[in-house]
GROMACS .gro file of N, CA, C and O in nm:
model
  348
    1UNK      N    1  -0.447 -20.740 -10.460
    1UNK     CA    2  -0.386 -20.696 -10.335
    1UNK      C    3  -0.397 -20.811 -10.234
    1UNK      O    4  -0.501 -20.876 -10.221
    2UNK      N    5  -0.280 -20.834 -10.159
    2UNK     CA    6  -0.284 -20.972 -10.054
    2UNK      C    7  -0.383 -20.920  -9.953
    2UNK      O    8  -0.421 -20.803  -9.952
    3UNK      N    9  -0.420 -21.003  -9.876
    3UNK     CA   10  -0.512 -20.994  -9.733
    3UNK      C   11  -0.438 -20.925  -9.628
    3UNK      O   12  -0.331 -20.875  -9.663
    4UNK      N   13  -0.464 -20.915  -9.539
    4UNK     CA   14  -0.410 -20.864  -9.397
    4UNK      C   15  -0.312 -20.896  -9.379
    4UNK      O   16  -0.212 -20.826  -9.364
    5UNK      N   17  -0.325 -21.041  -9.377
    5UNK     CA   18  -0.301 -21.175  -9.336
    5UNK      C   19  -0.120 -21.187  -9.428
    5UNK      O   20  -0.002 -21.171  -9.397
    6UNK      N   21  -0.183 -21.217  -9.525
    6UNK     CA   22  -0.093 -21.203  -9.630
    6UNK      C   23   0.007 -21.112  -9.624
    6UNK      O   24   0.122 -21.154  -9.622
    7UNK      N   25  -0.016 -20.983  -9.619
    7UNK     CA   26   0.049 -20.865  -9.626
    7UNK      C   27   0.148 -20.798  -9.502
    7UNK      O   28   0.222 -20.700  -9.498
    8UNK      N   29   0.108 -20.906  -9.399
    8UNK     CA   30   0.201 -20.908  -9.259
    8UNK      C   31   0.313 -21.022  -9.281
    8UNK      O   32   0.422 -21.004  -9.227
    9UNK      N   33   0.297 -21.112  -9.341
    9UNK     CA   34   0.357 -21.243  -9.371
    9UNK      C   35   0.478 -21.208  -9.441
    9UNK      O   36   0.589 -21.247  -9.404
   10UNK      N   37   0.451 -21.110  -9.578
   10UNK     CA   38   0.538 -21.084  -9.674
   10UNK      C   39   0.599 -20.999  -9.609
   10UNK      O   40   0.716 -21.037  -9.610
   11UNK      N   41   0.588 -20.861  -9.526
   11UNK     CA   42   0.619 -20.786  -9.443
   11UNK      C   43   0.729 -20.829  -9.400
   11UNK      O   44   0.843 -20.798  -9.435
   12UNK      N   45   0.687 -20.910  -9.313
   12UNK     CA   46   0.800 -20.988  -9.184
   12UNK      C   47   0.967 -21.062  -9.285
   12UNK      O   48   1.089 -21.045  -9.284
   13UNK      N   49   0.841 -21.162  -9.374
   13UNK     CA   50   0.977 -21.243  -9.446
   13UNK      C   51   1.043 -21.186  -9.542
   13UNK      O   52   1.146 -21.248  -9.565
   14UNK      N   53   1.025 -21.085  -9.616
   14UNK     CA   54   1.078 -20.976  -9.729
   14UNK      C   55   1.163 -20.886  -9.623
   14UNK      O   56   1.253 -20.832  -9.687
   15UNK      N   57   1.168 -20.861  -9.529
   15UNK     CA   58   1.268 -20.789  -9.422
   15UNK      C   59   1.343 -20.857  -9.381
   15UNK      O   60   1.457 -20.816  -9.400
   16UNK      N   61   1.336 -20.970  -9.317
   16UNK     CA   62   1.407 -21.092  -9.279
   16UNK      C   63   1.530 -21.111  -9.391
   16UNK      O   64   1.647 -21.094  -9.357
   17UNK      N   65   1.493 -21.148  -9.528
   17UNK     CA   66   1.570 -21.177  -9.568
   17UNK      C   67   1.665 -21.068  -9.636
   17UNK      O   68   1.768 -21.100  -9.694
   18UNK      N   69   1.616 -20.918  -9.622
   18UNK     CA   70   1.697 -20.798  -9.653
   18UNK      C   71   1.823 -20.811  -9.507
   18UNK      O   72   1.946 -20.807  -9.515
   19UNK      N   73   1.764 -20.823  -9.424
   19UNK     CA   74   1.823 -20.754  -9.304
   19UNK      C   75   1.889 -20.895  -9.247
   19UNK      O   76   1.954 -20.871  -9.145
   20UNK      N   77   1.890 -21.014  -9.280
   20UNK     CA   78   1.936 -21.129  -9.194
   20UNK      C   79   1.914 -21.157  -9.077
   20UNK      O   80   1.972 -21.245  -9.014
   21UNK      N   81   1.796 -21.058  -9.017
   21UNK     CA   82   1.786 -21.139  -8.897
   21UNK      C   83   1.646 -21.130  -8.891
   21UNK      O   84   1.585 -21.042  -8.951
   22UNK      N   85   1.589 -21.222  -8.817
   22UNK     CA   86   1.416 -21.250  -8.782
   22UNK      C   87   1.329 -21.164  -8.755
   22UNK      O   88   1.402 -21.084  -8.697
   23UNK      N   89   1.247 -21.127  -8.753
   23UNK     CA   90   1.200 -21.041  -8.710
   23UNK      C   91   1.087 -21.089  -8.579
   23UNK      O   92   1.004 -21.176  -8.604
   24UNK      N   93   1.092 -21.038  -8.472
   24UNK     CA   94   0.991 -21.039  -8.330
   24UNK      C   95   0.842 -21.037  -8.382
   24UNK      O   96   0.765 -21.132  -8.378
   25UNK      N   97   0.822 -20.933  -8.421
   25UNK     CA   98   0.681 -20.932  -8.455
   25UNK      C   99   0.646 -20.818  -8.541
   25UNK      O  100   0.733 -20.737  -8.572
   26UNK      N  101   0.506 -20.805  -8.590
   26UNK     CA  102   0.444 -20.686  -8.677
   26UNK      C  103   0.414 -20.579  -8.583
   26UNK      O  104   0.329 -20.616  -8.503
   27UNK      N  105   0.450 -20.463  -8.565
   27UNK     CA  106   0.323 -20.456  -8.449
   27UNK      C  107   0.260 -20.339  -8.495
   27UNK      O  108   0.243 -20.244  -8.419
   28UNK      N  109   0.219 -20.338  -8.632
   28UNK     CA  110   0.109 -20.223  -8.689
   28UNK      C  111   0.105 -20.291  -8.836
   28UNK      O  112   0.190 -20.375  -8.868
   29UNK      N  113  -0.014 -20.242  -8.937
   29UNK     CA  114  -0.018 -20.326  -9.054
   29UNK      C  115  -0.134 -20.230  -9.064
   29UNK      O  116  -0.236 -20.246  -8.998
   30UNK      N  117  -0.116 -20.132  -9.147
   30UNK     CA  118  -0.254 -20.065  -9.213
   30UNK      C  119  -0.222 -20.038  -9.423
   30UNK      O  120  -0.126 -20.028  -9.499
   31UNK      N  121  -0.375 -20.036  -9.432
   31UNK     CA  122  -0.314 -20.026  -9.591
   31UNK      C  123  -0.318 -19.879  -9.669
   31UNK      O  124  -0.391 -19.783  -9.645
   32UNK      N  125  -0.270 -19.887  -9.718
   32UNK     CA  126  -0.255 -19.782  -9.816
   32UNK      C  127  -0.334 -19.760  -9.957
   32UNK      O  128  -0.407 -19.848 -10.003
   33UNK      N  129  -0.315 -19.643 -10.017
   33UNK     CA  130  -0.388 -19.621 -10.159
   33UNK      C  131  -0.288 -19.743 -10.270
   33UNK      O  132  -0.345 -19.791 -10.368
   34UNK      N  133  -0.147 -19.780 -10.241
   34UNK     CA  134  -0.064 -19.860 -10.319
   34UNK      C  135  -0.053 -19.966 -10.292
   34UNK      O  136  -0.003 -20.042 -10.374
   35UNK      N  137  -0.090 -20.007 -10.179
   35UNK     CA  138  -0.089 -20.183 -10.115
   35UNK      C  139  -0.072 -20.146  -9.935
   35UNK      O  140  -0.148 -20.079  -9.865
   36UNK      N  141   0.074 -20.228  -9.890
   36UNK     CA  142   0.048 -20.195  -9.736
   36UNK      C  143   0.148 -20.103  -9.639
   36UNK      O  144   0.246 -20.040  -9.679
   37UNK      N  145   0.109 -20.110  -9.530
   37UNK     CA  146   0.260 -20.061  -9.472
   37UNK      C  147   0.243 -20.075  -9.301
   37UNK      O  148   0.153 -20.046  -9.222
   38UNK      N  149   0.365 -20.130  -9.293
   38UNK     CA  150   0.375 -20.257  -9.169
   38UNK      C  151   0.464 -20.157  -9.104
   38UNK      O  152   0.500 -20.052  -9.159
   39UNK      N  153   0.503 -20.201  -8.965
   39UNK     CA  154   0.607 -20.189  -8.869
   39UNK      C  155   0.626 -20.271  -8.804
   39UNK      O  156   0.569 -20.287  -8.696
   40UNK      N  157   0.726 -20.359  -8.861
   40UNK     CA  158   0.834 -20.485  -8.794
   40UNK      C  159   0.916 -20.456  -8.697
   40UNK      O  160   1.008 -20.376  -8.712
   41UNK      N  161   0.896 -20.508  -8.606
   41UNK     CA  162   1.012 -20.522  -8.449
   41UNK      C  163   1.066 -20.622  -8.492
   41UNK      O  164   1.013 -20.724  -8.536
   42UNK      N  165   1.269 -20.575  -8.471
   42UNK     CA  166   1.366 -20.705  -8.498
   42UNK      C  167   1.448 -20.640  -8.407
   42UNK      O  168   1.453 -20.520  -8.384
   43UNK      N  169   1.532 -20.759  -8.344
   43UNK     CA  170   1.638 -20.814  -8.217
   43UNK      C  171   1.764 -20.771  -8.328
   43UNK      O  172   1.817 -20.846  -8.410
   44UNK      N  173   1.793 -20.622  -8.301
   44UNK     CA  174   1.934 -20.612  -8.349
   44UNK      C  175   2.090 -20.636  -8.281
   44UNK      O  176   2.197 -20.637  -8.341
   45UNK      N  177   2.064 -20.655  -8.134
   45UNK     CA  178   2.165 -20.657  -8.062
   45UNK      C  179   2.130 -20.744  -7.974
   45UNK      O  180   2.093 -20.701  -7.865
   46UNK      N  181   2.133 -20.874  -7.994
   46UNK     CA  182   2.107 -20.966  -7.835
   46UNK      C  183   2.195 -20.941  -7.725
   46UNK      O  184   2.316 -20.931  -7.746
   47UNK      N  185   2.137 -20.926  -7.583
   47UNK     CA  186   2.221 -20.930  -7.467
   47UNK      C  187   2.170 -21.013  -7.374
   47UNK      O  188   2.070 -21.085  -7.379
   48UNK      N  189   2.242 -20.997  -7.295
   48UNK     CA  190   2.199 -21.089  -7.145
   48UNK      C  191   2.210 -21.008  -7.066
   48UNK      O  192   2.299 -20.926  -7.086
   49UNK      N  193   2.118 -20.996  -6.934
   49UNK     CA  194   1.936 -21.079  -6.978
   49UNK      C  195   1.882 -20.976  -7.103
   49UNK      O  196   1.893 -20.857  -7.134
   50UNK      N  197   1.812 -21.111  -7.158
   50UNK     CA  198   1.717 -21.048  -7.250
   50UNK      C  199   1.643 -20.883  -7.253
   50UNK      O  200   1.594 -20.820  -7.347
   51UNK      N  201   1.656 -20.853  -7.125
   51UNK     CA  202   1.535 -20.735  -7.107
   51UNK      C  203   1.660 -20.609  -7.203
   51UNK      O  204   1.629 -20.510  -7.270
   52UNK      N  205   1.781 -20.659  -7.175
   52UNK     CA  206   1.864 -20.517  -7.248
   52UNK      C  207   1.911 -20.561  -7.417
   52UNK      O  208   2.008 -20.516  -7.478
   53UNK      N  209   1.825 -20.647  -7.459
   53UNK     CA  210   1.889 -20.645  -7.618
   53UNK      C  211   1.838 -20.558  -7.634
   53UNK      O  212   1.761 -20.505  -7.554
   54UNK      N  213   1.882 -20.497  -7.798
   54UNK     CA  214   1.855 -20.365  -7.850
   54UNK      C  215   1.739 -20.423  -7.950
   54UNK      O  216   1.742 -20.544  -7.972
   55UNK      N  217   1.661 -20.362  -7.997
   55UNK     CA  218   1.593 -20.404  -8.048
   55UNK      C  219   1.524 -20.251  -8.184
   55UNK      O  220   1.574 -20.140  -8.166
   56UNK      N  221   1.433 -20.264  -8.284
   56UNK     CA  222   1.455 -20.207  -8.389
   56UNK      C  223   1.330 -20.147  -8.457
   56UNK      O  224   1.270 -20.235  -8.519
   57UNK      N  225   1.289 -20.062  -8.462
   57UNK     CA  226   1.112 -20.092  -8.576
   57UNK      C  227   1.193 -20.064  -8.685
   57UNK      O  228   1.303 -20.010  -8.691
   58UNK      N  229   1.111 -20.115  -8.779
   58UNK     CA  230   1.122 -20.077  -8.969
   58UNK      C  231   0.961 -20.034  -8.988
   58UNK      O  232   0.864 -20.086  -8.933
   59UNK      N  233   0.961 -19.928  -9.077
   59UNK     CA  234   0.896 -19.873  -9.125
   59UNK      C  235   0.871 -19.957  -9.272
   59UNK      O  236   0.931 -19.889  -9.355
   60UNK      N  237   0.789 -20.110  -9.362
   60UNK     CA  238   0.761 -20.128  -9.475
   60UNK      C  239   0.707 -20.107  -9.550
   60UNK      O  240   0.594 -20.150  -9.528
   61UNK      N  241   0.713 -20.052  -9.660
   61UNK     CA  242   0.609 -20.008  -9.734
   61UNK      C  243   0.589 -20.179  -9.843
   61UNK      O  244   0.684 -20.251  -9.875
   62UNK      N  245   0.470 -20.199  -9.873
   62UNK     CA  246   0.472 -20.311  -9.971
   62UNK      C  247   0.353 -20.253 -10.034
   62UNK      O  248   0.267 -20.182  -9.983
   63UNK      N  249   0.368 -20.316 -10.207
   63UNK     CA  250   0.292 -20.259 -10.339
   63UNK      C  251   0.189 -20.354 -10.359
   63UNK      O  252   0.210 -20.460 -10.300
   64UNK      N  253   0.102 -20.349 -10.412
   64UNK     CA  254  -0.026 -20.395 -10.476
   64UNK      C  255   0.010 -20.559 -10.463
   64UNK      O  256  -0.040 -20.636 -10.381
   65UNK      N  257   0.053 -20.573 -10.509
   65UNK     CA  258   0.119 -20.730 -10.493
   65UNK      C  259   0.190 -20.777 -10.390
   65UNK      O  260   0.195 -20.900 -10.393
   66UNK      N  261   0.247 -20.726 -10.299
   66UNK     CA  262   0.248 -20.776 -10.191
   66UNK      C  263   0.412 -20.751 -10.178
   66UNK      O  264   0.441 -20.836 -10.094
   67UNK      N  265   0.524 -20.689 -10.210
   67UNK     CA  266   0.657 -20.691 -10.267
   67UNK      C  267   0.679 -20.601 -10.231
   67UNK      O  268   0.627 -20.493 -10.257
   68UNK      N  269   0.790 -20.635 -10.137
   68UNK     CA  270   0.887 -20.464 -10.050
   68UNK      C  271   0.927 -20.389 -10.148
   68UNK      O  272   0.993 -20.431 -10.243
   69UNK      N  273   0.880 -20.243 -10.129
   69UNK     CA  274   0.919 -20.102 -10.194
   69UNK      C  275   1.047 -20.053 -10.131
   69UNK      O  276   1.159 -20.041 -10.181
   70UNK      N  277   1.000 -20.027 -10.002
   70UNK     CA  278   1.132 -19.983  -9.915
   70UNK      C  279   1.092 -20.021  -9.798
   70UNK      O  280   0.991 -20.086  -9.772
   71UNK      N  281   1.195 -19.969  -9.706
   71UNK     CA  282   1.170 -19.995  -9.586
   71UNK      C  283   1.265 -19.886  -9.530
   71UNK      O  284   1.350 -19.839  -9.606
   72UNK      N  285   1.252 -19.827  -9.354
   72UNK     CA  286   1.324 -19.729  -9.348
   72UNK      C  287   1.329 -19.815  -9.160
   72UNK      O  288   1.238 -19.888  -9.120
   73UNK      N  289   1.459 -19.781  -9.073
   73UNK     CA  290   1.454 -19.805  -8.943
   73UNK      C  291   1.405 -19.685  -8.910
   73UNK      O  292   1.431 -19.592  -8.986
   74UNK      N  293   1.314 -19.655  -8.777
   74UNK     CA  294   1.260 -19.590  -8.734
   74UNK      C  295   1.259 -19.556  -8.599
   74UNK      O  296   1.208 -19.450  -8.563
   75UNK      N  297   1.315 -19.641  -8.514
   75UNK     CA  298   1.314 -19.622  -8.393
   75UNK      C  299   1.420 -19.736  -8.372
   75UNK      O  300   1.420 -19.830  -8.451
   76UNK      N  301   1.540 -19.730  -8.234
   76UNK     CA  302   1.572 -19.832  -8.158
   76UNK      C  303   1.573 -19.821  -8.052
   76UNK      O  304   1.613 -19.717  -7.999
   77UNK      N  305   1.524 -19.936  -7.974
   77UNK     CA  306   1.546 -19.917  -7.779
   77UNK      C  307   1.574 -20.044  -7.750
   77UNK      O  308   1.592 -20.135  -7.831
   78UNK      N  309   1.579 -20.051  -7.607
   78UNK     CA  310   1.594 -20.164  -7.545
   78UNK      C  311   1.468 -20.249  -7.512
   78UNK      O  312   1.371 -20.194  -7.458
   79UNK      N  313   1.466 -20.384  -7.543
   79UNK     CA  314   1.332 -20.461  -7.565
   79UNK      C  315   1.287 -20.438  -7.390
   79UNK      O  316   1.173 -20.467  -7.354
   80UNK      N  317   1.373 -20.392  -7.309
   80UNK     CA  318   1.249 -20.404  -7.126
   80UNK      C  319   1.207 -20.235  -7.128
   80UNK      O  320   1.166 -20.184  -7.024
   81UNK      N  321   1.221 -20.145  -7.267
   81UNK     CA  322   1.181 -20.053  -7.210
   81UNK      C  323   1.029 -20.037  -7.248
   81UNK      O  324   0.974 -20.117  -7.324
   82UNK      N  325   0.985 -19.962  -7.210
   82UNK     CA  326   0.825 -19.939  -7.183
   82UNK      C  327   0.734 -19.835  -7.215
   82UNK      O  328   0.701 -19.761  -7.122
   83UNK      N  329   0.690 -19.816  -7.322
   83UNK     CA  330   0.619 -19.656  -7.366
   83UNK      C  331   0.549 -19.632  -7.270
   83UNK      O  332   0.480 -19.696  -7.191
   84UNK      N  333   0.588 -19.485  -7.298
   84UNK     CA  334   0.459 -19.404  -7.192
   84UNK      C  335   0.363 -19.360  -7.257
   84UNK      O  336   0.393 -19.299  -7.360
   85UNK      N  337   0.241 -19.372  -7.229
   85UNK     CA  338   0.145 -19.256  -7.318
   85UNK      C  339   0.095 -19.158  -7.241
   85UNK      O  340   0.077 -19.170  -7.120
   86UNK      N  341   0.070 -19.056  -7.305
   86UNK     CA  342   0.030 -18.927  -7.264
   86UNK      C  343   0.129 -18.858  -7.188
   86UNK      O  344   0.093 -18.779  -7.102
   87UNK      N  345   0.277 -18.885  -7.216
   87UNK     CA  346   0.361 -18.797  -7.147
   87UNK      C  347   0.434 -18.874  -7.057
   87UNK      O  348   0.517 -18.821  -6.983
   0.00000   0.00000   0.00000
């Protein structure tokens, strides 16, 4: 099974090259009983200014070896918007 490290890396670039475009960042990476499972932020809609591109999570699942299973989109918003917590 890859490292953390590893397993964010393959994450990012195994989506990248499904989806053609880059991905922003990881911004979750916990593992599983089968290997890992990430949530990649990617820039699906650039605009101007930046604060209104659209932007994307993926849900990855990756196996013992480090190799995209699936992946599912999960959320889209605009990259200036701002979670609330607790309501």
């Amino acid at each position: 099974m890859p490292s953390a490290a590893g397993a964010l890396r393959a994450a990012a670039e195994q989506l990248s090259e499904l989806l053609g475009r880059r991905p922003e960042s990881v911004s979750s990476l916990k593992p599983t009983d089968d290997g890992w499972e990430a949530v990649v932020e990617v820039v699906e809609l650039e605009r101007i200014p930046d604060t209104t591109s659209v932007m994307a999570s993926y849900r990855v699942q990756l196996d013992g070896q480090g190799e995209l299973i699936s992946y599912e989109r999960t959320r889209r918003y605009s990259r200036g918007m701002i979670d609330r917590l607790g309501g």
